[in-house]
Amino acid sequence: MVNAQLYTRLNNGLDMPLLGLGVYDMHGPEAVTAIICALETGYRLIDTAAIYRNEAEVGQALRQSGLPRHQVFVTTKVSNAQQGYDQTLRAFDESLRRLGTDYVDLYLVHWPLKATRRATWQALEHLYDQKVLRAIGVANYLEPFLDELATYAQVVPALNQVEFSPYLYLESLLRRSQTDGTVLQAYTPLARGRRLDDPKLVALARQYGKTPAQIILRWLVQQGVSAIPKSVTPKRIRENFGIFDFSLAAADCQLINGFHENLRVVDDPLPLL
Ligand SMILES: NC(=O)c1ccc[n+]([C@@H]2O[C@H](COP(=O)([O-])OP(=O)(O)OC[C@H]3O[C@@H](n4cnc5c(N)ncnc54)[C@H](OP(=O)(O)O)[C@@H]3O)[C@@H](O)[C@H]2O)c1
């Protein structure tokens, strides 16, 4: 059911699938197999990063899948160690080489490091001007970082990838992103599995005949938030994609908004301010 999935339009007109495969913490043949499984399932968005050390595996899976390059949306990110203007330009070339492609769809500043985030963003703007990537964005930019970025950015970020789940429901950041025209993308959307046994969530899953993970992912995409769950398990890769044949009632979305408990499974970016 490849065509049944939902897309969103970035602020430069580029279409991006709302649901993708995150590939943090997978390597070698395990990663290649998982990514090919996802592509066969219908995923058309892969989220990697230089720091994940698996861009080569992403490239290999893309080629092995036989899909035309333009059909898969590939995101990668500049690592903290390579931030800064010149270093970022070099880092981008290295990512392209490892991926074995001549462009990426989306390139992100991985973390808003105080000393280097401005120069890093300016390098991304330069790469965007050069048309060697299709869109640029940021990750881990909570509102104060966006306020600062707005003072010097020439290009509005197409996307902001942040930790976000029912248990970390950043409502004001979501509203801000909608106003700015920046797509919000949820990383660790499943909170690494830590709340999949939450009785409130399990009750909803029973009601809809779906799994807890599917309820969370549907809640995200239904409000236009992109989600990039990670799995190396074929059954779960398919399960996580099975969210395009039902929808949640508005009242149930409201209910899920109330699951918020400020749960973070990754570092809080705010101390970097
Ligand atoms: N920008 C950033 O700073 C940043 C930070 C963190 C993550 N990310 C991105 O976001 C992606 C997702 O985040 P994440 O990998 O940290 O966490 P996640 O997607 O919330 O959770 C992944 C974990 O949940 C398990 N899982 C997946 N589907 C499941 C299901 N249907 N039922 C039960 N368990 C399931 C996976 O196990 P198996 O793999 O064993 O199946 C894995 O242990 C990453 O891969 C990465 O691309 C970005």
PDB file of N, CA, C and O and ligand atoms in Angstrom, residues 21-26 47-49 52 77 108-111 139-140 161-163 186-193 196 211-214 217 228-237 239-240 265-266, ligand 1:
ATOM      1  N   LEU A  21      11.806   5.598   8.550  1.00  0.00           N
ATOM      2  CA  LEU A  21      12.570   4.686   9.412  1.00  0.00           C
ATOM      3  C   LEU A  21      13.767   5.430   9.980  1.00  0.00           C
ATOM      4  O   LEU A  21      14.590   5.960   9.226  1.00  0.00           O
ATOM      5  N   GLY A  22      13.873   5.470  11.302  1.00  0.00           N
ATOM      6  CA  GLY A  22      15.078   5.980  11.956  1.00  0.00           C
ATOM      7  C   GLY A  22      16.081   4.851  12.038  1.00  0.00           C
ATOM      8  O   GLY A  22      15.711   3.709  12.320  1.00  0.00           O
ATOM      9  N   VAL A  23      17.358   5.160  11.798  1.00  0.00           N
ATOM     10  CA  VAL A  23      18.333   4.057  11.732  1.00  0.00           C
ATOM     11  C   VAL A  23      19.452   4.205  12.769  1.00  0.00           C
ATOM     12  O   VAL A  23      20.540   3.666  12.590  1.00  0.00           O
ATOM     13  N   TYR A  24      19.146   4.908  13.844  1.00  0.00           N
ATOM     14  CA  TYR A  24      20.115   4.998  14.946  1.00  0.00           C
ATOM     15  C   TYR A  24      20.383   3.598  15.505  1.00  0.00           C
ATOM     16  O   TYR A  24      19.463   2.781  15.635  1.00  0.00           O
ATOM     17  N   ASP A  25      21.648   3.323  15.817  1.00  0.00           N
ATOM     18  CA  ASP A  25      22.015   2.095  16.527  1.00  0.00           C
ATOM     19  C   ASP A  25      21.737   0.816  15.735  1.00  0.00           C
ATOM     20  O   ASP A  25      21.297  -0.191  16.282  1.00  0.00           O
ATOM     21  N   MET A  26      21.966   0.882  14.429  1.00  0.00           N
ATOM     22  CA  MET A  26      21.953  -0.355  13.621  1.00  0.00           C
ATOM     23  C   MET A  26      23.130  -0.276  12.658  1.00  0.00           C
ATOM     24  O   MET A  26      23.448   0.795  12.137  1.00  0.00           O
ATOM     25  N   ASP A  47      16.012   8.129   7.953  1.00  0.00           N
ATOM     26  CA  ASP A  47      16.698   9.148   8.755  1.00  0.00           C
ATOM     27  C   ASP A  47      17.994   8.588   9.321  1.00  0.00           C
ATOM     28  O   ASP A  47      17.980   7.724  10.194  1.00  0.00           O
ATOM     29  N   THR A  48      19.135   9.103   8.787  1.00  0.00           N
ATOM     30  CA  THR A  48      20.427   8.686   9.324  1.00  0.00           C
ATOM     31  C   THR A  48      21.166   9.927   9.804  1.00  0.00           C
ATOM     32  O   THR A  48      20.600  11.022   9.892  1.00  0.00           O
ATOM     33  N   ALA A  49      22.441   9.766  10.163  1.00  0.00           N
ATOM     34  CA  ALA A  49      23.278  10.875  10.627  1.00  0.00           C
ATOM     35  C   ALA A  49      24.720  10.405  10.535  1.00  0.00           C
ATOM     36  O   ALA A  49      24.998   9.204  10.664  1.00  0.00           O
ATOM     37  N   TYR A  52      25.816   8.270  13.369  1.00  0.00           N
ATOM     38  CA  TYR A  52      25.299   6.893  13.485  1.00  0.00           C
ATOM     39  C   TYR A  52      26.233   5.869  12.816  1.00  0.00           C
ATOM     40  O   TYR A  52      26.084   4.668  12.997  1.00  0.00           O
ATOM     41  N   LYS A  77      22.725  14.196   8.892  1.00  0.00           N
ATOM     42  CA  LYS A  77      22.975  15.326   9.807  1.00  0.00           C
ATOM     43  C   LYS A  77      24.469  15.528  10.003  1.00  0.00           C
ATOM     44  O   LYS A  77      25.231  14.552  10.003  1.00  0.00           O
ATOM     45  N   LEU A 108      20.591  18.234   8.231  1.00  0.00           N
ATOM     46  CA  LEU A 108      20.229  18.882   9.493  1.00  0.00           C
ATOM     47  C   LEU A 108      21.460  19.207  10.341  1.00  0.00           C
ATOM     48  O   LEU A 108      22.437  18.438  10.351  1.00  0.00           O
ATOM     49  N   VAL A 109      21.373  20.305  11.088  1.00  0.00           N
ATOM     50  CA  VAL A 109      22.307  20.560  12.191  1.00  0.00           C
ATOM     51  C   VAL A 109      21.865  19.616  13.308  1.00  0.00           C
ATOM     52  O   VAL A 109      20.736  19.731  13.794  1.00  0.00           O
ATOM     53  N   HIS A 110      22.734  18.697  13.707  1.00  0.00           N
ATOM     54  CA  HIS A 110      22.282  17.638  14.619  1.00  0.00           C
ATOM     55  C   HIS A 110      21.962  18.156  16.032  1.00  0.00           C
ATOM     56  O   HIS A 110      20.986  17.742  16.641  1.00  0.00           O
ATOM     57  N   TRP A 111      22.831  19.051  16.524  1.00  0.00           N
ATOM     58  CA  TRP A 111      22.613  19.632  17.864  1.00  0.00           C
ATOM     59  C   TRP A 111      23.005  21.109  17.819  1.00  0.00           C
ATOM     60  O   TRP A 111      23.965  21.466  17.129  1.00  0.00           O
ATOM     61  N   ALA A 139      17.911  20.148  14.221  1.00  0.00           N
ATOM     62  CA  ALA A 139      17.437  19.130  15.156  1.00  0.00           C
ATOM     63  C   ALA A 139      17.743  19.603  16.570  1.00  0.00           C
ATOM     64  O   ALA A 139      18.761  20.275  16.800  1.00  0.00           O
ATOM     65  N   ASN A 140      16.860  19.283  17.460  1.00  0.00           N
ATOM     66  CA  ASN A 140      17.035  19.640  18.874  1.00  0.00           C
ATOM     67  C   ASN A 140      16.944  21.140  19.121  1.00  0.00           C
ATOM     68  O   ASN A 140      17.497  21.645  20.086  1.00  0.00           O
ATOM     69  N   GLN A 161      13.763  18.523  13.916  1.00  0.00           N
ATOM     70  CA  GLN A 161      13.622  17.168  14.457  1.00  0.00           C
ATOM     71  C   GLN A 161      13.934  17.215  15.954  1.00  0.00           C
ATOM     72  O   GLN A 161      15.052  17.557  16.338  1.00  0.00           O
ATOM     73  N   VAL A 162      12.946  16.897  16.752  1.00  0.00           N
ATOM     74  CA  VAL A 162      13.118  16.975  18.206  1.00  0.00           C
ATOM     75  C   VAL A 162      12.538  15.735  18.871  1.00  0.00           C
ATOM     76  O   VAL A 162      11.715  15.029  18.282  1.00  0.00           O
ATOM     77  N   GLU A 163      12.950  15.528  20.109  1.00  0.00           N
ATOM     78  CA  GLU A 163      12.316  14.457  20.874  1.00  0.00           C
ATOM     79  C   GLU A 163      10.865  14.862  21.137  1.00  0.00           C
ATOM     80  O   GLU A 163      10.586  15.967  21.629  1.00  0.00           O
ATOM     81  N   ALA A 186       9.213  14.046  14.922  1.00  0.00           N
ATOM     82  CA  ALA A 186       9.379  13.437  16.236  1.00  0.00           C
ATOM     83  C   ALA A 186      10.436  12.348  16.195  1.00  0.00           C
ATOM     84  O   ALA A 186      10.270  11.348  15.503  1.00  0.00           O
ATOM     85  N   TYR A 187      11.511  12.558  16.958  1.00  0.00           N
ATOM     86  CA  TYR A 187      12.443  11.419  17.151  1.00  0.00           C
ATOM     87  C   TYR A 187      12.115  10.745  18.480  1.00  0.00           C
ATOM     88  O   TYR A 187      11.392  11.320  19.309  1.00  0.00           O
ATOM     89  N   THR A 188      12.616   9.518  18.628  1.00  0.00           N
ATOM     90  CA  THR A 188      12.166   8.648  19.728  1.00  0.00           C
ATOM     91  C   THR A 188      10.645   8.743  19.927  1.00  0.00           C
ATOM     92  O   THR A 188      10.165   8.910  21.046  1.00  0.00           O
ATOM     93  N   PRO A 189       9.881   8.618  18.830  1.00  0.00           N
ATOM     94  CA  PRO A 189       8.426   8.759  18.959  1.00  0.00           C
ATOM     95  C   PRO A 189       7.824   7.700  19.876  1.00  0.00           C
ATOM     96  O   PRO A 189       6.772   7.935  20.482  1.00  0.00           O
ATOM     97  N   LEU A 190       8.511   6.551  19.979  1.00  0.00           N
ATOM     98  CA  LEU A 190       7.994   5.471  20.826  1.00  0.00           C
ATOM     99  C   LEU A 190       8.624   5.511  22.212  1.00  0.00           C
ATOM    100  O   LEU A 190       8.483   4.553  22.985  1.00  0.00           O
ATOM    101  N   ALA A 191       9.345   6.607  22.510  1.00  0.00           N
ATOM    102  CA  ALA A 191      10.054   6.723  23.796  1.00  0.00           C
ATOM    103  C   ALA A 191      10.852   5.444  24.072  1.00  0.00           C
ATOM    104  O   ALA A 191      10.915   4.972  25.209  1.00  0.00           O
ATOM    105  N   ARG A 192      11.426   4.926  22.971  1.00  0.00           N
ATOM    106  CA  ARG A 192      12.217   3.684  23.032  1.00  0.00           C
ATOM    107  C   ARG A 192      11.476   2.553  23.738  1.00  0.00           C
ATOM    108  O   ARG A 192      12.071   1.709  24.419  1.00  0.00           O
ATOM    109  N   GLY A 193      10.167   2.560  23.587  1.00  0.00           N
ATOM    110  CA  GLY A 193       9.360   1.434  24.097  1.00  0.00           C
ATOM    111  C   GLY A 193       9.006   1.546  25.569  1.00  0.00           C
ATOM    112  O   GLY A 193       8.327   0.668  26.120  1.00  0.00           O
ATOM    113  N   LEU A 196       5.034   1.689  26.211  1.00  0.00           N
ATOM    114  CA  LEU A 196       4.101   0.946  25.356  1.00  0.00           C
ATOM    115  C   LEU A 196       3.134   0.091  26.177  1.00  0.00           C
ATOM    116  O   LEU A 196       2.150  -0.416  25.654  1.00  0.00           O
ATOM    117  N   THR A 211      -2.035  -1.651  17.696  1.00  0.00           N
ATOM    118  CA  THR A 211      -1.060  -1.821  18.772  1.00  0.00           C
ATOM    119  C   THR A 211      -0.759  -0.449  19.395  1.00  0.00           C
ATOM    120  O   THR A 211      -0.992   0.597  18.773  1.00  0.00           O
ATOM    121  N   PRO A 212      -0.199  -0.440  20.597  1.00  0.00           N
ATOM    122  CA  PRO A 212       0.160   0.842  21.219  1.00  0.00           C
ATOM    123  C   PRO A 212       1.078   1.678  20.331  1.00  0.00           C
ATOM    124  O   PRO A 212       0.867   2.892  20.195  1.00  0.00           O
ATOM    125  N   ALA A 213       2.046   1.043  19.683  1.00  0.00           N
ATOM    126  CA  ALA A 213       2.955   1.811  18.809  1.00  0.00           C
ATOM    127  C   ALA A 213       2.176   2.449  17.664  1.00  0.00           C
ATOM    128  O   ALA A 213       2.411   3.607  17.288  1.00  0.00           O
ATOM    129  N   GLN A 214       1.241   1.702  17.111  1.00  0.00           N
ATOM    130  CA  GLN A 214       0.448   2.250  15.985  1.00  0.00           C
ATOM    131  C   GLN A 214      -0.408   3.437  16.430  1.00  0.00           C
ATOM    132  O   GLN A 214      -0.582   4.391  15.673  1.00  0.00           O
ATOM    133  N   LEU A 217       1.951   6.472  16.643  1.00  0.00           N
ATOM    134  CA  LEU A 217       2.416   6.960  15.331  1.00  0.00           C
ATOM    135  C   LEU A 217       1.265   7.608  14.560  1.00  0.00           C
ATOM    136  O   LEU A 217       1.449   8.624  13.884  1.00  0.00           O
ATOM    137  N   ILE A 228       9.764   9.104  12.986  1.00  0.00           N
ATOM    138  CA  ILE A 228      10.808   8.244  12.429  1.00  0.00           C
ATOM    139  C   ILE A 228      11.165   7.121  13.408  1.00  0.00           C
ATOM    140  O   ILE A 228      12.289   7.031  13.897  1.00  0.00           O
ATOM    141  N   PRO A 229      10.184   6.226  13.703  1.00  0.00           N
ATOM    142  CA  PRO A 229      10.483   5.125  14.622  1.00  0.00           C
ATOM    143  C   PRO A 229      11.598   4.239  14.080  1.00  0.00           C
ATOM    144  O   PRO A 229      11.684   4.021  12.871  1.00  0.00           O
ATOM    145  N   LYS A 230      12.409   3.749  14.987  1.00  0.00           N
ATOM    146  CA  LYS A 230      13.495   2.845  14.600  1.00  0.00           C
ATOM    147  C   LYS A 230      13.116   1.416  14.964  1.00  0.00           C
ATOM    148  O   LYS A 230      12.565   1.155  16.052  1.00  0.00           O
ATOM    149  N   SER A 231      13.411   0.489  14.073  1.00  0.00           N
ATOM    150  CA  SER A 231      13.330  -0.929  14.431  1.00  0.00           C
ATOM    151  C   SER A 231      14.198  -1.721  13.475  1.00  0.00           C
ATOM    152  O   SER A 231      14.310  -1.385  12.298  1.00  0.00           O
ATOM    153  N   VAL A 232      14.805  -2.781  14.019  1.00  0.00           N
ATOM    154  CA  VAL A 232      15.512  -3.733  13.150  1.00  0.00           C
ATOM    155  C   VAL A 232      14.705  -5.018  13.016  1.00  0.00           C
ATOM    156  O   VAL A 232      15.157  -5.985  12.419  1.00  0.00           O
ATOM    157  N   THR A 233      13.509  -5.030  13.605  1.00  0.00           N
ATOM    158  CA  THR A 233      12.702  -6.248  13.656  1.00  0.00           C
ATOM    159  C   THR A 233      11.634  -6.193  12.557  1.00  0.00           C
ATOM    160  O   THR A 233      10.744  -5.322  12.607  1.00  0.00           O
ATOM    161  N   PRO A 234      11.695  -7.099  11.554  1.00  0.00           N
ATOM    162  CA  PRO A 234      10.767  -7.003  10.425  1.00  0.00           C
ATOM    163  C   PRO A 234       9.311  -6.866  10.839  1.00  0.00           C
ATOM    164  O   PRO A 234       8.568  -6.050  10.304  1.00  0.00           O
ATOM    165  N   LYS A 235       8.912  -7.638  11.849  1.00  0.00           N
ATOM    166  CA  LYS A 235       7.501  -7.574  12.279  1.00  0.00           C
ATOM    167  C   LYS A 235       7.143  -6.164  12.769  1.00  0.00           C
ATOM    168  O   LYS A 235       6.069  -5.638  12.481  1.00  0.00           O
ATOM    169  N   ARG A 236       8.049  -5.560  13.517  1.00  0.00           N
ATOM    170  CA  ARG A 236       7.784  -4.204  14.037  1.00  0.00           C
ATOM    171  C   ARG A 236       7.883  -3.151  12.934  1.00  0.00           C
ATOM    172  O   ARG A 236       7.147  -2.165  12.953  1.00  0.00           O
ATOM    173  N   ILE A 237       8.824  -3.354  12.000  1.00  0.00           N
ATOM    174  CA  ILE A 237       8.944  -2.401  10.877  1.00  0.00           C
ATOM    175  C   ILE A 237       7.607  -2.355  10.139  1.00  0.00           C
ATOM    176  O   ILE A 237       7.098  -1.283   9.811  1.00  0.00           O
ATOM    177  N   GLU A 239       4.653  -3.408  11.386  1.00  0.00           N
ATOM    178  CA  GLU A 239       3.626  -2.911  12.332  1.00  0.00           C
ATOM    179  C   GLU A 239       3.611  -1.379  12.347  1.00  0.00           C
ATOM    180  O   GLU A 239       2.542  -0.748  12.275  1.00  0.00           O
ATOM    181  N   ASN A 240       4.785  -0.779  12.410  1.00  0.00           N
ATOM    182  CA  ASN A 240       4.860   0.684  12.528  1.00  0.00           C
ATOM    183  C   ASN A 240       4.359   1.387  11.268  1.00  0.00           C
ATOM    184  O   ASN A 240       4.000   2.560  11.306  1.00  0.00           O
ATOM    185  N   VAL A 265      14.031  10.623  26.860  1.00  0.00           N
ATOM    186  CA  VAL A 265      14.942   9.471  26.846  1.00  0.00           C
ATOM    187  C   VAL A 265      16.286   9.866  26.246  1.00  0.00           C
ATOM    188  O   VAL A 265      17.217   9.089  26.238  1.00  0.00           O
ATOM    189  N   VAL A 266      16.363  11.092  25.702  1.00  0.00           N
ATOM    190  CA  VAL A 266      17.615  11.641  25.159  1.00  0.00           C
ATOM    191  C   VAL A 266      17.880  12.941  25.920  1.00  0.00           C
ATOM    192  O   VAL A 266      16.961  13.520  26.514  1.00  0.00           O
TER     193      VAL A 266
HETATM  194  N1  LIG B   1      18.241  14.164  16.158  1.00  0.00           N
HETATM  195  C1  LIG B   1      18.542  13.490  17.260  1.00  0.00           C
HETATM  196  O1  LIG B   1      19.251  14.005  18.129  1.00  0.00           O
HETATM  197  C2  LIG B   1      17.992  12.105  17.451  1.00  0.00           C
HETATM  198  C3  LIG B   1      18.092  11.489  18.700  1.00  0.00           C
HETATM  199  C4  LIG B   1      17.563  10.211  18.853  1.00  0.00           C
HETATM  200  C5  LIG B   1      16.965   9.575  17.774  1.00  0.00           C
HETATM  201  N2  LIG B   1      16.913  10.203  16.547  1.00  0.00           N
HETATM  202  C6  LIG B   1      16.297   9.537  15.380  1.00  0.00           C
HETATM  203  O2  LIG B   1      15.020   9.048  15.748  1.00  0.00           O
HETATM  204  C7  LIG B   1      14.959   7.645  15.453  1.00  0.00           C
HETATM  205  C8  LIG B   1      14.017   6.951  16.408  1.00  0.00           C
HETATM  206  O3  LIG B   1      14.424   7.128  17.753  1.00  0.00           O
HETATM  207  P1  LIG B   1      15.007   5.945  18.646  1.00  0.00           P
HETATM  208  O4  LIG B   1      15.586   4.888  17.787  1.00  0.00           O
HETATM  209  O5  LIG B   1      15.932   6.570  19.601  1.00  0.00           O
HETATM  210  O6  LIG B   1      13.717   5.465  19.479  1.00  0.00           O
HETATM  211  P2  LIG B   1      12.255   4.873  19.103  1.00  0.00           P
HETATM  212  O7  LIG B   1      12.044   4.844  17.645  1.00  0.00           O
HETATM  213  O8  LIG B   1      11.280   5.589  19.977  1.00  0.00           O
HETATM  214  O9  LIG B   1      12.325   3.412  19.687  1.00  0.00           O
HETATM  215  C9  LIG B   1      13.142   2.424  19.127  1.00  0.00           C
HETATM  216  C10 LIG B   1      13.087   1.189  20.038  1.00  0.00           C
HETATM  217  O10 LIG B   1      11.739   0.717  20.099  1.00  0.00           O
HETATM  218  C11 LIG B   1      11.687  -0.621  19.602  1.00  0.00           C
HETATM  219  N3  LIG B   1      10.483  -0.710  18.777  1.00  0.00           N
HETATM  220  C12 LIG B   1      10.286  -0.214  17.527  1.00  0.00           C
HETATM  221  N4  LIG B   1       9.048  -0.462  17.087  1.00  0.00           N
HETATM  222  C13 LIG B   1       8.415  -1.134  18.084  1.00  0.00           C
HETATM  223  C14 LIG B   1       7.114  -1.684  18.218  1.00  0.00           C
HETATM  224  N5  LIG B   1       6.216  -1.569  17.248  1.00  0.00           N
HETATM  225  N6  LIG B   1       6.811  -2.321  19.388  1.00  0.00           N
HETATM  226  C15 LIG B   1       7.716  -2.434  20.374  1.00  0.00           C
HETATM  227  N7  LIG B   1       8.973  -1.934  20.300  1.00  0.00           N
HETATM  228  C16 LIG B   1       9.319  -1.294  19.156  1.00  0.00           C
HETATM  229  C17 LIG B   1      12.959  -0.845  18.825  1.00  0.00           C
HETATM  230  O11 LIG B   1      13.385  -2.192  18.945  1.00  0.00           O
HETATM  231  P3  LIG B   1      14.015  -3.094  17.750  1.00  0.00           P
HETATM  232  O12 LIG B   1      14.889  -2.224  16.898  1.00  0.00           O
HETATM  233  O13 LIG B   1      14.784  -4.115  18.526  1.00  0.00           O
HETATM  234  O14 LIG B   1      12.853  -3.676  17.004  1.00  0.00           O
HETATM  235  C18 LIG B   1      13.947   0.075  19.537  1.00  0.00           C
HETATM  236  O15 LIG B   1      14.474  -0.567  20.693  1.00  0.00           O
HETATM  237  C19 LIG B   1      16.412   7.198  15.551  1.00  0.00           C
HETATM  238  O16 LIG B   1      16.628   5.954  14.940  1.00  0.00           O
HETATM  239  C20 LIG B   1      17.093   8.348  14.853  1.00  0.00           C
HETATM  240  O17 LIG B   1      16.962   8.222  13.448  1.00  0.00           O
HETATM  241  C21 LIG B   1      17.405  11.459  16.387  1.00  0.00           C
END
